[in-house]
Coordinates of C-alpha atoms and ligand atoms in Angstrom, one line a residue:
Chain A
M58 CA -0.1 0.0 -0.2
T59 CA 1.4 3.4 -1.0
G60 CA -1.1 5.2 1.0
N61 CA -0.1 5.8 4.6
H62 CA -3.7 5.9 6.2
P63 CA -4.2 3.7 9.2
L64 CA -6.0 0.5 8.5
A65 CA -7.5 0.1 11.8
A66 CA -9.2 2.7 13.3
E67 CA -12.5 3.4 15.2
S68 CA -15.8 3.0 13.2
E69 CA -19.1 1.6 12.5
T70 CA -19.6 -1.8 10.9
Y71 CA -21.0 -1.7 7.4
E72 CA -22.1 -4.1 5.1
L73 CA -21.0 -4.6 1.4
S74 CA -22.6 -7.3 -1.3
V75 CA -19.7 -8.6 -3.1
N76 CA -19.9 -11.5 -5.8
G77 CA -23.4 -12.1 -4.3
R78 CA -22.4 -12.3 -0.9
R79 CA -23.2 -10.2 2.1
E80 CA -20.0 -9.1 3.7
Q81 CA -19.5 -7.3 7.1
V82 CA -16.7 -4.8 7.4
K83 CA -16.0 -4.3 11.0
A84 CA -13.6 -1.7 12.8
A85 CA -12.6 -0.2 9.5
W86 CA -11.6 3.3 9.0
L87 CA -14.3 4.9 6.9
G88 CA -12.0 6.5 4.4
E89 CA -10.6 3.2 3.3
S90 CA -11.0 2.5 -0.5
L91 CA -13.1 -0.3 -1.9
L92 CA -9.7 -1.8 -3.2
A93 CA -8.1 -1.8 0.5
V94 CA -11.3 -3.3 1.9
L95 CA -11.5 -6.3 -0.7
R96 CA -8.0 -7.0 -0.4
E97 CA -7.0 -6.4 3.3
R98 CA -10.4 -7.1 4.9
L99 CA -12.5 -9.3 2.8
G100 CA -9.7 -11.8 1.5
L101 CA -10.3 -11.0 -2.1
P102 CA -6.8 -10.2 -3.6
G103 CA -8.0 -10.5 -7.3
A104 CA -8.1 -6.6 -7.6
K105 CA -4.5 -5.4 -7.7
N106 CA -3.0 -2.3 -6.2
A107 CA -0.5 -0.8 -8.3
C108 CA -1.0 3.0 -8.1
E109 CA -4.2 3.9 -5.8
Q110 CA -4.8 6.9 -8.3
G111 CA -6.9 5.5 -11.0
E112 CA -4.1 5.5 -13.7
C113 CA -3.5 1.6 -13.9
G114 CA -6.8 -0.2 -13.9
S115 CA -5.3 -3.3 -12.2
C116 CA -8.2 -2.5 -9.4
S117 CA -11.0 -2.8 -12.0
V118 CA -14.1 -3.9 -10.5
F119 CA -17.8 -3.6 -11.3
V120 CA -20.1 -1.6 -9.0
D121 CA -23.8 -2.0 -10.0
G122 CA -22.5 -3.6 -13.5
V123 CA -20.3 -0.2 -14.0
L124 CA -16.7 -0.7 -14.7
V125 CA -14.7 1.5 -12.1
C126 CA -11.4 1.7 -10.5
S127 CA -12.0 0.3 -6.8
C128 CA -9.2 2.5 -5.8
C129 CA -11.2 5.5 -6.3
V130 CA -14.5 4.2 -4.8
L131 CA -15.0 4.9 -1.1
A132 CA -16.0 1.5 0.5
A133 CA -18.5 2.8 3.1
D134 CA -20.1 4.5 -0.1
A135 CA -20.6 1.3 -1.9
V136 CA -23.2 -0.2 0.5
D137 CA -26.4 -1.3 -1.2
A138 CA -24.5 -1.5 -4.7
E139 CA -23.6 -5.1 -6.0
V140 CA -19.6 -5.4 -6.2
T141 CA -18.3 -8.0 -8.6
T142 CA -14.7 -8.6 -8.7
V143 CA -12.6 -10.7 -10.9
E144 CA -13.1 -13.4 -8.5
G145 CA -16.9 -13.4 -9.2
L146 CA -16.8 -13.6 -13.1
A147 CA -16.3 -17.3 -13.4
D148 CA -18.7 -20.1 -12.0
G149 CA -16.7 -22.0 -9.5
D150 CA -13.4 -23.2 -10.8
A151 CA -14.2 -22.9 -14.6
L152 CA -12.7 -20.1 -16.4
T153 CA -14.5 -17.5 -18.4
D154 CA -14.0 -17.3 -22.1
V155 CA -12.0 -14.1 -21.4
Q156 CA -10.1 -15.7 -18.9
Q157 CA -9.1 -18.9 -21.1
S158 CA -8.4 -16.7 -24.0
F159 CA -5.8 -14.7 -22.2
L160 CA -3.9 -18.0 -21.2
D161 CA -4.3 -19.2 -24.7
A162 CA -3.1 -16.4 -26.3
G163 CA 0.1 -16.0 -23.8
A164 CA -1.4 -12.5 -22.7
V165 CA -0.3 -13.2 -19.2
Q166 CA 3.5 -12.5 -18.3
C167 CA 3.8 -11.5 -14.5
G168 CA -0.1 -11.2 -14.3
F169 CA -0.2 -8.2 -12.4
C170 CA -2.5 -6.3 -14.8
T171 CA -4.4 -9.4 -15.6
P172 CA -7.3 -9.4 -13.4
G173 CA -8.0 -5.8 -14.3
L174 CA -7.8 -6.4 -18.0
V175 CA -10.2 -9.5 -17.8
V176 CA -12.8 -7.3 -15.9
A177 CA -12.3 -4.6 -18.4
V178 CA -12.7 -6.9 -21.5
H179 CA -15.8 -8.5 -19.8
D180 CA -17.3 -5.0 -19.6
L181 CA -16.3 -4.2 -23.3
L182 CA -17.6 -7.6 -24.8
D183 CA -20.8 -8.0 -22.7
R184 CA -21.9 -4.3 -23.8
N185 CA -20.5 -4.6 -27.4
P186 CA -20.0 -8.1 -28.8
D187 CA -18.5 -7.0 -32.2
P188 CA -15.9 -4.0 -31.3
G189 CA -13.6 -2.7 -33.9
D190 CA -9.9 -2.8 -33.2
L191 CA -10.1 0.9 -32.2
E192 CA -13.0 0.3 -29.7
V193 CA -10.8 -2.5 -28.1
R194 CA -7.9 -0.3 -27.6
E195 CA -10.0 2.4 -26.2
A196 CA -11.8 -0.1 -24.0
I197 CA -8.5 -1.0 -22.2
S198 CA -6.6 2.3 -22.3
G199 CA -7.2 2.5 -18.6
N200 CA -5.5 -0.7 -18.1
L201 CA -1.4 -0.7 -18.2
C202 CA 0.6 -3.7 -18.6
R203 CA 4.4 -3.2 -18.3
C204 CA 5.2 -6.8 -19.7
T205 CA 3.4 -7.9 -22.8
G206 CA 3.4 -4.9 -25.3
Y207 CA -0.1 -5.4 -25.5
G208 CA 0.0 -7.5 -28.7
R209 CA -1.1 -10.8 -27.2
I210 CA -3.6 -9.0 -25.0
L211 CA -5.4 -7.7 -28.1
A212 CA -5.0 -11.2 -29.8
A213 CA -6.9 -12.5 -26.6
V214 CA -9.5 -10.0 -27.0
E215 CA -10.1 -10.5 -30.7
A216 CA -10.3 -14.4 -30.3
V217 CA -13.1 -14.1 -27.7
R218 CA -15.0 -11.5 -30.0
D219 CA -14.5 -14.0 -32.9
Q220 CA -15.5 -17.1 -30.8
R221 CA -18.7 -15.3 -29.6
G222 CA -19.7 -14.2 -32.9
R223 CA -19.3 -17.7 -34.4
R224 CA -21.7 -18.7 -31.7
S225 CA -24.3 -16.3 -32.0
R226 CA -24.4 -16.8 -35.7
P227 CA -26.5 -19.6 -36.8
Chain B
M263 CA -15.7 9.5 11.7
T264 CA -19.0 9.5 9.7
V265 CA -20.2 8.7 6.3
A266 CA -23.7 10.2 5.3
R267 CA -25.5 8.7 2.3
P268 CA -28.4 10.9 1.6
R269 CA -30.9 10.3 -0.9
T270 CA -32.5 13.8 -1.3
L271 CA -31.1 17.3 -1.5
A272 CA -32.8 18.0 1.8
E273 CA -31.1 15.1 3.5
A274 CA -27.7 16.1 1.9
L275 CA -28.0 19.6 3.2
G276 CA -29.4 18.5 6.6
A277 CA -26.1 16.1 6.8
L278 CA -23.9 19.1 6.0
E279 CA -25.6 21.2 8.8
A280 CA -24.8 18.4 11.4
T281 CA -21.3 18.0 10.3
P282 CA -20.4 21.5 8.9
D283 CA -16.8 20.3 8.2
A284 CA -17.8 17.4 6.2
H285 CA -16.1 16.7 2.8
L286 CA -18.7 16.0 -0.4
L287 CA -18.0 13.0 -2.3
A288 CA -19.2 12.4 -5.8
G289 CA -17.7 10.0 -8.2
G290 CA -14.3 9.8 -6.0
T291 CA -11.9 10.2 -9.0
D292 CA -10.2 13.4 -7.3
F293 CA -11.2 12.9 -3.9
M294 CA -10.1 9.2 -3.2
V295 CA -6.6 9.7 -4.9
E296 CA -6.2 12.4 -2.4
V297 CA -7.5 10.4 0.5
N298 CA -5.3 7.3 -0.7
F299 CA -2.2 9.5 -0.5
G300 CA -3.0 11.0 2.8
H301 CA -3.3 14.5 1.3
R302 CA -6.9 14.9 2.4
R303 CA -8.0 13.5 5.8
P304 CA -11.6 13.8 6.0
T305 CA -13.4 13.3 9.3
D306 CA -16.8 13.3 7.9
I307 CA -18.1 12.9 4.4
V308 CA -21.4 13.4 2.7
A309 CA -21.5 11.1 -0.1
L310 CA -23.8 12.5 -3.0
R311 CA -24.4 9.8 -5.4
R312 CA -27.7 8.8 -4.4
V313 CA -29.2 12.2 -4.4
V314 CA -32.1 12.2 -6.9
E315 CA -32.0 16.0 -7.5
L316 CA -28.3 15.8 -8.5
Q317 CA -28.8 13.1 -11.3
G318 CA -29.3 13.2 -15.2
H319 CA -29.8 16.4 -17.3
E320 CA -32.8 18.5 -18.4
H321 CA -33.9 20.6 -21.4
A322 CA -35.2 24.0 -20.4
D323 CA -35.8 27.2 -22.2
G324 CA -32.8 28.0 -24.0
H325 CA -30.4 25.9 -22.2
V326 CA -29.7 22.5 -20.8
T327 CA -29.2 21.9 -16.9
L328 CA -26.7 19.1 -16.0
G329 CA -27.0 17.5 -12.7
A330 CA -23.8 17.6 -10.6
M331 CA -23.6 13.7 -10.7
L332 CA -23.8 13.4 -14.3
T333 CA -20.9 11.5 -15.4
Y334 CA -18.4 11.7 -18.3
A335 CA -19.9 8.3 -19.9
E336 CA -23.5 9.8 -19.7
I337 CA -22.2 13.3 -21.1
E338 CA -20.8 11.3 -23.9
A339 CA -23.9 9.1 -24.5
D340 CA -26.5 11.9 -24.2
L341 CA -25.3 15.4 -24.9
A342 CA -23.4 15.0 -28.0
E343 CA -25.9 16.4 -30.1
D344 CA -26.5 19.6 -27.7
F345 CA -23.0 20.0 -26.9
P346 CA -20.5 18.2 -29.2
A347 CA -17.5 19.8 -27.7
L348 CA -18.4 18.9 -24.2
A349 CA -19.1 15.3 -25.5
A350 CA -15.6 15.5 -27.1
A351 CA -14.0 16.9 -23.9
G352 CA -15.6 14.3 -21.8
R353 CA -14.4 11.7 -24.3
T354 CA -10.8 12.6 -23.3
V355 CA -11.1 12.4 -19.5
G356 CA -9.2 9.7 -18.2
S357 CA -10.1 6.2 -19.1
P358 CA -13.5 4.3 -19.3
Q359 CA -13.1 3.6 -15.5
I360 CA -12.8 7.2 -14.8
R361 CA -15.4 8.4 -17.3
N362 CA -17.9 5.9 -15.7
A363 CA -17.5 7.6 -12.1
G364 CA -16.2 11.1 -12.8
T365 CA -19.0 13.7 -12.8
I366 CA -19.4 17.2 -14.0
G367 CA -20.0 18.5 -10.2
G368 CA -16.6 17.0 -9.4
N369 CA -14.8 18.7 -12.3
V370 CA -16.3 22.0 -11.3
G371 CA -15.8 21.3 -7.5
T372 CA -12.0 20.3 -8.0
A373 CA -11.8 23.7 -10.4
S374 CA -8.4 22.6 -11.7
P375 CA -6.9 24.7 -14.3
A376 CA -6.8 21.3 -16.2
G377 CA -10.3 20.4 -15.9
D378 CA -11.3 19.5 -19.2
T379 CA -14.9 20.5 -19.2
L380 CA -14.2 23.9 -17.9
P381 CA -13.2 25.6 -21.1
L382 CA -16.3 24.9 -23.1
L383 CA -18.5 25.7 -20.0
V384 CA -17.0 29.1 -19.5
A385 CA -17.2 29.7 -23.4
L386 CA -20.8 29.2 -23.4
D387 CA -21.3 31.5 -20.2
A388 CA -22.5 28.5 -18.2
E389 CA -23.8 29.0 -14.6
V390 CA -23.6 27.0 -11.4
D391 CA -26.6 26.4 -9.3
L392 CA -25.7 26.2 -5.5
A393 CA -28.1 25.0 -2.6
G394 CA -26.9 25.8 0.9
P395 CA -28.1 26.7 4.3
E396 CA -29.2 30.3 3.1
G397 CA -30.9 28.9 0.4
T398 CA -30.2 28.6 -3.4
R399 CA -28.1 30.9 -5.6
T400 CA -26.6 30.8 -9.2
V401 CA -23.3 32.1 -10.2
A402 CA -21.6 32.4 -13.4
L403 CA -19.0 29.6 -13.8
D404 CA -16.2 32.3 -14.8
E405 CA -16.9 34.0 -11.4
F406 CA -17.1 30.8 -9.4
I407 CA -13.8 29.5 -10.2
T408 CA -11.4 31.9 -8.5
G409 CA -8.2 30.5 -8.9
P410 CA -6.4 27.1 -9.3
K411 CA -8.4 24.3 -7.3
R412 CA -10.3 27.4 -5.6
T413 CA -14.1 28.3 -5.9
D414 CA -16.4 30.6 -4.2
R415 CA -18.3 27.7 -2.6
R416 CA -19.6 28.8 0.7
P417 CA -19.7 26.6 3.9
G418 CA -22.4 24.1 3.5
E419 CA -23.0 24.6 -0.1
I420 CA -23.6 21.9 -2.6
I421 CA -23.3 22.5 -6.3
T422 CA -26.6 21.1 -7.6
R423 CA -26.6 21.9 -11.6
V424 CA -24.9 23.3 -14.2
R425 CA -26.8 25.4 -16.5
V426 CA -25.5 25.7 -20.2
P427 CA -26.8 27.8 -22.6
R428 CA -27.6 26.2 -26.2
V429 CA -25.9 27.9 -28.9
T430 CA -26.3 27.1 -32.5
G431 CA -23.2 26.9 -34.5
P432 CA -20.1 24.8 -34.8
Q433 CA -18.1 23.7 -31.7
Q434 CA -14.7 22.0 -31.4
F435 CA -12.7 20.8 -28.2
L436 CA -8.9 20.2 -28.7
K437 CA -6.4 18.8 -26.2
I438 CA -2.9 18.3 -26.0
G439 CA -1.3 15.6 -24.2
T440 CA 1.2 12.7 -24.4
R441 CA -1.2 10.2 -25.5
N442 CA -4.9 10.1 -26.5
A443 CA -6.1 8.4 -23.3
M444 CA -5.3 9.0 -19.5
V445 CA -3.7 12.6 -19.7
I446 CA -3.8 15.7 -18.1
S447 CA -4.2 18.4 -20.5
I448 CA -1.0 20.4 -21.4
A449 CA -3.3 22.7 -23.2
C450 CA -6.8 22.6 -24.3
L451 CA -9.4 24.8 -26.1
A452 CA -12.9 24.9 -26.6
L453 CA -14.2 27.0 -29.5
V454 CA -17.9 28.0 -30.7
L455 CA -19.2 29.9 -33.5
D456 CA -22.5 31.5 -32.1
L457 CA -24.0 31.8 -35.4
D458 CA -27.3 33.7 -33.9
A459 CA -25.2 36.3 -31.8
R460 CA -22.5 36.4 -34.5
R461 CA -20.1 35.7 -31.7
V462 CA -16.8 33.7 -31.1
R463 CA -16.7 32.3 -28.1
C464 CA -13.6 30.7 -26.8
G465 CA -12.3 28.8 -23.5
L466 CA -8.8 28.0 -22.7
G467 CA -7.6 25.3 -20.0
S468 CA -4.2 24.5 -18.6
V469 CA -2.7 28.0 -19.8
G470 CA -3.6 30.0 -16.9
P471 CA -4.5 29.7 -12.9
R472 CA -8.2 29.1 -13.9
P473 CA -10.1 28.6 -17.3
L474 CA -9.6 31.6 -19.4
R475 CA -11.8 33.5 -21.9
P476 CA -9.6 35.3 -24.7
R477 CA -11.9 38.3 -24.8
A478 CA -9.7 40.4 -27.2
A479 CA -9.2 37.5 -29.6
E480 CA -12.8 36.8 -29.7
D481 CA -13.8 40.4 -30.2
F482 CA -11.4 40.6 -33.1
L483 CA -12.5 37.4 -34.8
S484 CA -16.2 38.0 -34.4
G485 CA -15.6 41.3 -36.3
E486 CA -13.6 39.6 -39.2
I487 CA -15.8 36.6 -40.0
D488 CA -18.2 36.7 -42.9
W489 CA -21.0 35.2 -40.9
D490 CA -23.1 34.2 -43.8
G491 CA -20.4 31.5 -44.7
P492 CA -19.2 31.4 -41.9
R493 CA -15.9 32.2 -43.7
A494 CA -12.6 34.2 -42.6
A495 CA -9.6 35.3 -44.3
P496 CA -6.3 33.2 -43.4
G497 CA -4.6 36.3 -42.2
A498 CA -7.6 36.8 -39.7
V499 CA -7.4 33.3 -38.3
R500 CA -3.6 33.7 -37.9
R501 CA -4.2 36.9 -35.9
F502 CA -6.7 35.3 -33.9
A503 CA -4.4 32.6 -32.9
E504 CA -1.7 35.2 -32.0
L505 CA -4.1 37.0 -29.9
V506 CA -5.2 33.7 -28.0
A507 CA -1.6 33.0 -27.3
E508 CA -1.1 36.5 -25.8
A509 CA -4.2 35.9 -23.4
C510 CA -2.4 32.8 -21.8
T511 CA -0.7 33.2 -18.6
P512 CA 0.7 29.7 -18.3
I513 CA 3.3 28.2 -15.9
T514 CA 6.1 25.8 -16.5
D515 CA 5.5 22.4 -14.7
Q516 CA 6.5 18.8 -15.3
R517 CA 3.9 18.5 -18.2
G518 CA 5.2 21.5 -20.1
T519 CA 6.9 24.9 -20.2
A520 CA 4.9 28.1 -20.2
E521 CA 6.5 29.0 -23.6
Y522 CA 5.2 25.6 -25.2
R523 CA 1.8 26.0 -23.7
R524 CA 1.2 29.5 -25.2
H525 CA 2.6 28.3 -28.6
A526 CA 0.2 25.2 -28.2
A527 CA -2.9 27.2 -27.4
G528 CA -2.1 29.2 -30.7
V529 CA -2.1 26.4 -32.7
L530 CA -5.2 24.7 -31.2
A531 CA -7.1 28.1 -31.9
R532 CA -6.0 28.0 -35.5
R533 CA -7.0 24.7 -36.0
A534 CA -10.4 25.0 -34.1
V535 CA -11.2 28.0 -36.4
E536 CA -10.3 26.2 -39.8
R537 CA -12.4 23.2 -38.7
S538 CA -15.3 25.4 -37.9
L539 CA -15.4 27.4 -41.1
Q540 CA -16.9 26.7 -44.3
S541 CA -14.2 26.2 -46.8
Ligands
FAD684 C1 -6.7 8.6 -13.7 C2 -7.4 9.9 -13.6 C3 -7.4 10.7 -15.0 C4 -8.0 11.8 -14.8 N1 -8.2 12.4 -16.3 C5 -8.8 13.7 -16.1 C6 -9.0 14.3 -17.5 O1 -8.4 13.9 -18.4 N2 -9.4 15.6 -17.6 C7 -10.1 16.2 -16.3 O2 -10.5 17.1 -16.5 N3 -10.0 15.4 -15.2 C8 -9.4 14.2 -15.2 N4 -9.4 13.7 -14.0 C9 -9.9 14.2 -12.4 C10 -11.3 13.9 -12.3 O3 -11.6 12.5 -12.7 C11 -12.4 14.9 -12.6 O4 -11.9 16.3 -12.1 C12 -13.8 14.4 -12.2 O5 -14.7 15.4 -12.9 C13 -13.9 14.7 -10.9 O6 -15.1 14.2 -10.6 P1 -15.6 13.2 -9.3 O7 -17.3 12.9 -9.4 O8 -14.8 12.1 -9.3 O9 -15.3 14.2 -8.0 P2 -14.9 13.8 -6.4 O10 -13.5 13.2 -6.5 O11 -15.9 13.1 -5.8 O12 -14.8 15.2 -6.0 C14 -14.0 16.3 -6.7 C15 -14.1 17.3 -5.7 O13 -15.3 18.3 -5.9 C16 -16.0 18.4 -4.8 N5 -17.4 18.0 -5.3 C17 -17.8 17.1 -5.9 N6 -19.1 17.1 -6.2 C18 -19.6 18.4 -5.5 C19 -21.0 18.8 -5.6 N7 -21.9 18.5 -6.4 N8 -20.9 20.1 -5.0 C20 -19.8 20.7 -4.3 N9 -18.5 20.2 -4.5 C21 -18.4 19.1 -5.0 C22 -15.6 17.4 -3.7 O14 -15.7 17.6 -2.4 C23 -14.1 17.2 -4.2 O15 -13.5 18.2 -3.6 C24 -8.8 12.4 -13.7 C25 -8.6 11.5 -12.6 C26 -8.0 10.3 -12.6 C27 -7.9 9.6 -11.1
FES685 S1 -4.6 0.7 -8.3 FE1 -6.6 1.6 -8.9 S2 -6.1 2.3 -10.8 FE2 -4.1 1.6 -10.2
FES686 S1 1.8 -9.1 -17.7 FE1 3.0 -7.9 -16.2 S2 1.9 -6.1 -16.2 FE2 0.6 -7.1 -17.6

């Protein structure tokens, strides 16, 4: 954590709904970001912390179905919203088509950016099943990867787009 | 520490009265960065995202009112016809994640010299509606923003809406940064050719302590344009660009030098006019 705020301080207990489960957040400082609470208090380390300033996208999650950076969300303001993290995308141990495609295309090197990218790519393809190349690039413009050079990430996204396209066409 | 989550404006004002030092939270894209890095240590927070009066936008007589909680994603999707340059400015903000969360009320509330919606809003003479313990008031945005990250917001006040006059004519928004996404403007410019009033309207960002109106440049070009085109001689466009550059009061920082910014503002001015004129 780059932030120097105290993780433990007085305060009320509040409840979040994460991946369909009600979670109690107890004795937390109320200024904590959703990212900090997911990782440090709820044992969900999928969303990564790389900048804490909205720049890298590695902390991407859905709040009420909207793609956001969880480091820019006040956790205590996310009560009564439905939070979905990368852990909540797949059914049990199965992988989603996006996750499988990242593996198949070799789009994962150190893997730090991967959870955020997987969430962002789900957001794109679930809204727009047939994005053009520029739309793909724009959709992941807020997700930084320092390893891959993006080529294999773009290939992974294109593969899912084409698979889903084949499936939906008779 | 407390976090209030009001659902109505009355509840929000009540929460502010009960905790007068509370910080207002909208989309969190400026606010949470400051909290994460310990630059802001709120003891109380009033979160605005549920307040019904602050949502959406409405068409009224001669203008559109934008709710303070209107996000960039909504501006892009819903306002591209009314305010193409506002939609274009919104489209350049941050990334999809930031545009889904960041709001117009937050851009005005932060009042950064680099706030990308501000040049168009000042160019169109937008006004800010505020609600507070003493009732409501409306202030010109140009007066509301008093300096870098400084506003005339009074204790207990909430920005409720931004009123933007509808103007007929071409609009442009141009921004210079190191890439097409996720950049703070090094310089940006909004231009509107107000065909009914036969006025050039221009707003500049990141080239002064607050968004600027280059009035002398506007007056000059308004007199030079053949409004039946609209057309203008290349020399007049060049002179306009010089006057825009002269109006800038930039600083040198890690993003660019004052000299570069002034030059860039002139280039943007010329480009924006050329794109707006009938050739
Ligand atoms: C990665 C990243 C990239 C960014 N890129 C850009 C960019 O390209 N261009 C740009 O202009 N900005 C950019 N920003 C800054 C930010 O996204 C915008 O300024 C945004 O509009 C802030 O809105 P918000 O809803 O997130 O406000 P918040 O962060 O919630 O609040 C911002 C400030 O405004 C005050 N405030 C909010 N709402 C109100 C209200 N209704 N009444 C009174 N005060 C209020 C808050 O108290 C706070 O001081 C970026 C930020 C990040 C993290
Ligand atoms: S950690 Fe949230 S965007 Fe980088
Ligand atoms: S794989 Fe290492 S940051 Fe993307």
